XYZ file of C-alpha atoms in Angstrom:
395
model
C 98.496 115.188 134.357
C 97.473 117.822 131.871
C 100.744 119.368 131.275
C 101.849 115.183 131.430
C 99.289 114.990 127.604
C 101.546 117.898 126.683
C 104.220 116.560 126.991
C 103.682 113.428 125.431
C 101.756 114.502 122.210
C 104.620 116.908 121.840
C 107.943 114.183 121.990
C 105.924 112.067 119.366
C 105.943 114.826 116.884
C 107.290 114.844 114.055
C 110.703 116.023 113.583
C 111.909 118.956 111.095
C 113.976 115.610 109.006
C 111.050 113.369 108.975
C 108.348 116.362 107.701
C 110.870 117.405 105.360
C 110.948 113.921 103.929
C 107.287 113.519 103.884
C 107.190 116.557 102.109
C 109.541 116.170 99.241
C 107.893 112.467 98.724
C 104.289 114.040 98.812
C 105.219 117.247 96.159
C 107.588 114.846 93.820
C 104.762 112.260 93.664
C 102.348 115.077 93.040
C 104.438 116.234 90.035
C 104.838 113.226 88.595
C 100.744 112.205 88.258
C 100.291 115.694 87.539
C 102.605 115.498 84.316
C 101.719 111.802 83.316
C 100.884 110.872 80.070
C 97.590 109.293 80.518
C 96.853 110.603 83.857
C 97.959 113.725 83.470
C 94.945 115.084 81.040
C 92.185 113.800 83.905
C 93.940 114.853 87.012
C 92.118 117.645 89.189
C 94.917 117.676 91.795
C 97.170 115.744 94.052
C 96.414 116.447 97.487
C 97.106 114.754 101.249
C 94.814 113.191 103.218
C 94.748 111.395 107.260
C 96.938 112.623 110.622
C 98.377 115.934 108.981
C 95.055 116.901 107.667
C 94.017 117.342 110.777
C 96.744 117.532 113.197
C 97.343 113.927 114.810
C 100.193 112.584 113.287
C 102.590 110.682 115.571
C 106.350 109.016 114.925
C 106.320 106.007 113.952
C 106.766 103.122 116.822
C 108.143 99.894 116.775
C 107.556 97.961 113.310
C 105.012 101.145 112.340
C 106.085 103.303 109.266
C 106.219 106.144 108.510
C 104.235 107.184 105.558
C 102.583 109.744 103.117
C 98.920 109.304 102.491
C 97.735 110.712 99.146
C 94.759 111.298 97.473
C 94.937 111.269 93.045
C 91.918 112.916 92.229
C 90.609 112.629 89.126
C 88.031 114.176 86.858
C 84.197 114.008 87.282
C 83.347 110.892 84.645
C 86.537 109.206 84.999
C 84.455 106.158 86.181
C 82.823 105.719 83.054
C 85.950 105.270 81.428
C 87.543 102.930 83.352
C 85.722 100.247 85.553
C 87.290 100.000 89.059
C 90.348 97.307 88.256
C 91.172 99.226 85.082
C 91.728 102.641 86.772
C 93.733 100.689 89.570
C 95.803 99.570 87.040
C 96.374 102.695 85.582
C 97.587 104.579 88.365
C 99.868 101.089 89.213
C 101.404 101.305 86.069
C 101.974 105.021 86.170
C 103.758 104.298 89.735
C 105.411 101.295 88.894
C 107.211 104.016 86.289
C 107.501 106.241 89.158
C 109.045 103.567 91.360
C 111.695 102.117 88.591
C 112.960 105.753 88.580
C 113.894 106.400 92.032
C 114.643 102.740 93.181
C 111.635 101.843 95.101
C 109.382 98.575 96.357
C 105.731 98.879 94.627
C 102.557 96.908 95.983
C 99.408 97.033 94.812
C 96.436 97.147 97.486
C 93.085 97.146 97.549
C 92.105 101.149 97.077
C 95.425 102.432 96.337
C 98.752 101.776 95.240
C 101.614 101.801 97.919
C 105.156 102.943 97.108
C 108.076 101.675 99.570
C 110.851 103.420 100.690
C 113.884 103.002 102.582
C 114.470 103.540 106.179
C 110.735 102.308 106.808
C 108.192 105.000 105.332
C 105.682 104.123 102.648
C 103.388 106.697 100.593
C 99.837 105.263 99.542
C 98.265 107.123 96.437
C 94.661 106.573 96.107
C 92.952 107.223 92.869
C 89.342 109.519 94.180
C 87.228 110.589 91.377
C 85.461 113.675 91.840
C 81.623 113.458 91.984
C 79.811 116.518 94.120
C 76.651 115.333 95.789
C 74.155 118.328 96.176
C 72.840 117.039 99.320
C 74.703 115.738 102.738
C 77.607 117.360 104.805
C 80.562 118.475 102.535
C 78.879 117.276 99.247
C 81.106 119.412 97.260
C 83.808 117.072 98.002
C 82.082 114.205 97.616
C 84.177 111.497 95.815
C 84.218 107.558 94.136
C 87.158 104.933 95.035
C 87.637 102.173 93.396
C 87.377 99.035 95.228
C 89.102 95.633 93.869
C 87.765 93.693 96.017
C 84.050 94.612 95.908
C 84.839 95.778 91.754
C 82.855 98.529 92.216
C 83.152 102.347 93.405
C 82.804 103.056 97.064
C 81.548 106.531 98.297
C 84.448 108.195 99.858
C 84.982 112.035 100.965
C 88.890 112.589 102.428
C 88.782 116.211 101.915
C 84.810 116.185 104.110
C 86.320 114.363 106.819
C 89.052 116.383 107.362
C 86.576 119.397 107.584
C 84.433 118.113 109.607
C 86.972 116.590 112.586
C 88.965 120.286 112.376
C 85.002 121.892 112.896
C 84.508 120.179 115.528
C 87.578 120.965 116.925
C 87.256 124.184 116.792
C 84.569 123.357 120.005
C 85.665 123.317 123.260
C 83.888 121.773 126.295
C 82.989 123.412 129.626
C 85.805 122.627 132.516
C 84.822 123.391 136.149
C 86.435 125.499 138.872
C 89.668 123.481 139.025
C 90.660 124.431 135.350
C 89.202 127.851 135.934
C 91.411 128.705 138.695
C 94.318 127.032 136.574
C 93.478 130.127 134.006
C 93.405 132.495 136.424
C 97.055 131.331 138.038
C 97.931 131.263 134.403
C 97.444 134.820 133.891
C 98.732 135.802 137.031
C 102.269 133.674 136.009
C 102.212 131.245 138.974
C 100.755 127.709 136.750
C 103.166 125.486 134.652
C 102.681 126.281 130.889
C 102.315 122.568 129.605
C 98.909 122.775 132.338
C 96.952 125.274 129.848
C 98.694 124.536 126.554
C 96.357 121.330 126.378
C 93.488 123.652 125.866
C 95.218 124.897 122.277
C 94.626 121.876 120.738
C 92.659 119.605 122.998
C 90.795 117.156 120.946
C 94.207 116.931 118.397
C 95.857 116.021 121.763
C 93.689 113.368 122.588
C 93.710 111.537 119.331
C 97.249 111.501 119.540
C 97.428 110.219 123.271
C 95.133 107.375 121.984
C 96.917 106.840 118.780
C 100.713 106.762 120.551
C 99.716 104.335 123.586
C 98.201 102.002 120.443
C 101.830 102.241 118.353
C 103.664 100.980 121.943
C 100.567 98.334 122.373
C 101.096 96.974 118.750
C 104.184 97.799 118.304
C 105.627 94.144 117.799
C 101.834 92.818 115.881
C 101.542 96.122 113.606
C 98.675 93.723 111.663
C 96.641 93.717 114.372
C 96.593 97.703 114.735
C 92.940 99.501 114.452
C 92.914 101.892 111.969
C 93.557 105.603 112.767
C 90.484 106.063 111.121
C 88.603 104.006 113.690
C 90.295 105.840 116.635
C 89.817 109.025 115.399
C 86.154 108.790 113.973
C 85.108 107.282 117.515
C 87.252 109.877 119.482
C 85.756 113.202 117.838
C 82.034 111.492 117.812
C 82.496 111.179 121.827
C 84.000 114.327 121.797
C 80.723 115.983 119.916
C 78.395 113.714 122.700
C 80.886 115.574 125.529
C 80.063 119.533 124.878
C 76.930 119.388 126.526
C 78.578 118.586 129.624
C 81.093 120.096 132.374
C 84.388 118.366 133.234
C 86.877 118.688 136.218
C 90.287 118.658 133.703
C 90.854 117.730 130.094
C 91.994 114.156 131.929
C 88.593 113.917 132.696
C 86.975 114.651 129.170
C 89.804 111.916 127.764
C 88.573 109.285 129.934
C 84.604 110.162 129.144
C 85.242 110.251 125.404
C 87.878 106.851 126.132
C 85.209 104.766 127.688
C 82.113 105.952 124.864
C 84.562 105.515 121.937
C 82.675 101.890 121.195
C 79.454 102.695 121.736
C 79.979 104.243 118.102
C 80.819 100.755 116.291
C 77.663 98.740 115.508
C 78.152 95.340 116.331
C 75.899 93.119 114.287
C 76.407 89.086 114.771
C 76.628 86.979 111.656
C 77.066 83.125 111.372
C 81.044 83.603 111.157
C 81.499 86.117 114.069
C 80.420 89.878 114.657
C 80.370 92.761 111.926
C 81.303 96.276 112.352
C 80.125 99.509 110.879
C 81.135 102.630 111.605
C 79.417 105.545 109.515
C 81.458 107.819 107.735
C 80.141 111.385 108.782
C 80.999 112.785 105.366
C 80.429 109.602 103.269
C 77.111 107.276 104.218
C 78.160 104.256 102.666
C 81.391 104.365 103.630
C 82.017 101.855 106.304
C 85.225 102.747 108.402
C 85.248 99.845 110.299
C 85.830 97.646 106.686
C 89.336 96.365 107.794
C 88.215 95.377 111.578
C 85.416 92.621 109.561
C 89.168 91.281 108.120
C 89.307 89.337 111.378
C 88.265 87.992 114.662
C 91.189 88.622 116.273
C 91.764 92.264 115.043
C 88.234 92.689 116.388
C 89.100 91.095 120.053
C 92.878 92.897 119.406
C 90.919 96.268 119.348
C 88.682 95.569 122.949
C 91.387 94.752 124.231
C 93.826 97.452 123.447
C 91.093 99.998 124.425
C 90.350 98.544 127.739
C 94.300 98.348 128.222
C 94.294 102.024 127.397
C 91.865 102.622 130.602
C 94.184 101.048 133.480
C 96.787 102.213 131.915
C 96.151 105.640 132.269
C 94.252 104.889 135.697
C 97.098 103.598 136.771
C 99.159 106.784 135.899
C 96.533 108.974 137.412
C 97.013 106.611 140.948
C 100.785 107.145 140.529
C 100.447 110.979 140.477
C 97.997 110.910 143.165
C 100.200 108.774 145.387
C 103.070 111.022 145.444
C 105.061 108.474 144.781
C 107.658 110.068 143.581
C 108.843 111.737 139.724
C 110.891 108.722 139.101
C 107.533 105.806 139.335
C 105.797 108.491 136.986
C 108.061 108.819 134.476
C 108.566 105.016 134.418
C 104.996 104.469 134.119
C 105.020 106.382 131.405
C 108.337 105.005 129.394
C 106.173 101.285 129.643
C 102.588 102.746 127.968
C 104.503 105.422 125.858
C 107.922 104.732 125.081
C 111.018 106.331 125.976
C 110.891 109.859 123.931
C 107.630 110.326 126.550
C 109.544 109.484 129.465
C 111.804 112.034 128.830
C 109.713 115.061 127.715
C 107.623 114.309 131.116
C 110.792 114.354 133.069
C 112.099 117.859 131.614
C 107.952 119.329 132.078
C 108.426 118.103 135.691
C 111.339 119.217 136.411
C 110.771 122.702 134.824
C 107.772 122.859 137.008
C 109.485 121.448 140.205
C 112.089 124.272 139.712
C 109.899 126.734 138.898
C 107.912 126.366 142.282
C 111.189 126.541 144.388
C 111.877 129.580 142.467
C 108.491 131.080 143.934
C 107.211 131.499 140.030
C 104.704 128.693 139.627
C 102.789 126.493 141.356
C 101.669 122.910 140.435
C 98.324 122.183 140.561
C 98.251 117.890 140.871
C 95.051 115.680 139.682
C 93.846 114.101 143.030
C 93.463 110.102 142.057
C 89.743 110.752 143.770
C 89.066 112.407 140.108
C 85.834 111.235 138.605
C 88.031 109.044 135.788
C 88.746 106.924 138.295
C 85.294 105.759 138.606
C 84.822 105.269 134.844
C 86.850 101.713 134.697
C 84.203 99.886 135.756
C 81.750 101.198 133.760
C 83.780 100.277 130.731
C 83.457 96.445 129.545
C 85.529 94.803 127.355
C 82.691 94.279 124.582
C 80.393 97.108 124.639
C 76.979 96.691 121.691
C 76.634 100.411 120.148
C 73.292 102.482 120.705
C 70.905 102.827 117.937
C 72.009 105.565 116.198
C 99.024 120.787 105.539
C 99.050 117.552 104.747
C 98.926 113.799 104.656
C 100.141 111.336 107.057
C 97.811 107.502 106.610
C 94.938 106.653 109.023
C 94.988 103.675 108.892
């Protein structure tokens, strides 16, 4: 089931056409705001923010886009110049210019301006001025957005939060004797590759197991969609809570950190239905959870997507257990993570199934008895928290 992540993550990556498109958007858009009349003169740098920043960018599924997420940042003071709606405008009008020359939709959102293109991708710019805090984590890239809604400037730190989830990845939990002897048939040439490349990016992995099954979950109600942001904060928080501890496989860590994830969103209940915080570990005021307050039903959407997530992959962990056979696998899989999964698990397990009648590897399975499958019911639908290069949008 290990090699079964790897496989996954790795047929929702990006292809060579679809980077190279990101990346002529993301440097043309750069050079533009860079060179601008009135923004030009108070520009520090155009830089990317999100899923590339930190490694957890997936295709697009179903309705999702594709899209570029950019940061404008600006010039300590800029916010004394312009009050929040005035520097939105701004940096609209500079990309409404931007959008007349090369043919393309324009929308104006709340904290940034979104261009559209064809052949569904979209690039958000948001306009971040720089203002260093001496104190907290990552100070020195401490920043202001402008907020139309709230018409004032909202603490905000993308270049801190990329920093801190790639520390923490950097930090690998302890796995018992059944990944150790994986590492030792590794090394001897007898284990299936896919089985210890997990380990090379593990966390990464597991953000982008959680972010693909919620594409092919919301696929047809992209509006209803958590945030990346919200997956990802909550993933590498229950990732940090898991080092202490010693796991079986990297299935098991997935399913520890999958059942904690909500424990991280406070849950506070109001007259008009529940509000959500989630601290920003870079940015105090910044509440992550924002967009899930938008609705009751993106709320209840997000329970139950992440208990879905749980017998789903319970379910897959049964199937492998079972023996029933490569072809229920692989099916399983093409329902929770589309077809381009299907088939990257079907060429792993064949590799693997050839490899072991060739006398070169053995395949070490994940017995269903696995302590996962006794997290399920541990896991309720509603859970109340504890007291407590490149771009690529998380939202």
């Amino acid at each position: 089931m290990s090699g079964a992540i790897v496989a996954i993550t790795d047929a929702h990556a990006l292809t060579e056409t679809q980077r190279d498109r990101l990346t002529s958007a993301y440097e043309s858009i750069g050079q533009f705001l860079s060179e601008h009349p009135t923004l030009g003169g108070v520009t520090v740098e155009v830089h990317p923010q999100g899923s590339m920043l930190i490694g957890t960018s997936t295709r697009p599924e179903g309705r999702t886009e594709m899209d570029v997420d950019l940061v404008l940042l600006l010039k300590p003071g800029v916010q004394d110049q312009f009050n929040c709606r005035q520097l939105l405008d701004v940096v609209h009008q500079a990309m409404y210019e931007y959008a007349m020359r090369h043919d393309l939709g324009i929308e104006q959102k709340r904290r940034c301006v979104q261009l559209q293109y064809a052949d569904e991708m979209h690039a958000d710019v948001t306009p971040v001025v720089h203002s260093p805090k001496l104190l907290g984590p990552h100070g020195d890239t401490f920043g202001l957005v402008p907020d139309r809604e709230l018409s004032r400037y909202m603490g905000t730190n993308p270049k801190g939060y990329g920093l801190w989830v790639n520390a923490v990845a950097t930090r690998t939990p302890l796995f018992g004797k059944r990944v150790a002897d994986m590492d030792a048939l590794a090394k001897a040439g007898v284990t299936p590759l896919p089985s210890i490349e997990i380990f090379d990016r593990l966390l990464a992995r597991i953000i982008q197991i959680l972010k693909i099954h919620r594409n092919k979950y919301f696929a047809q109600m992209p509006d209803l969609a958590p945030p990346s942001v919200v997956i990802t904060t909550t993933a590498v928080q229950s990732y940090l809570a898991a080092l202490g501890d010693t796991f079986d496989t990297p299935l098991d860590l997935m399913m520890r950190m999958w059942r904690d994830m909500p424990t991280y969103i406070q849950r506070r209940t109001m007259p008009r239905g529940e509000h959500w915080t989630l601290g920003n570990p870079t940015a105090a005021e910044d509440n992550l959870a924002d967009r899930m307050n938008s609705s009751p039903d993106r709320q209840d959407a997000f329970d139950d997507w992440h208990r879905t997530f749980g017998v789903d992959v319970l379910g897959m962990i049964e199937l492998a257990g079972q023996n029933q056979g490569m072809d229920a696998l692989c099916k399983s899989v093409s329902t929770l993570f589309g077809s381009r999964a299907e088939d990257s698990v079907s060429a792993a397990l064949c590799a693997s199934i050839n490899g072991h009648r060739d006398g070169q590897m053995i395949v070490v399975p994940v017995s269903a008895d696995s302590t996962s499958a006794s997290l399920l019911s541990t896991a309720p639908v509603r859970m109340k928290s504890q007291p407590h290069r490149f771009f690529g949008r998380d939202e």
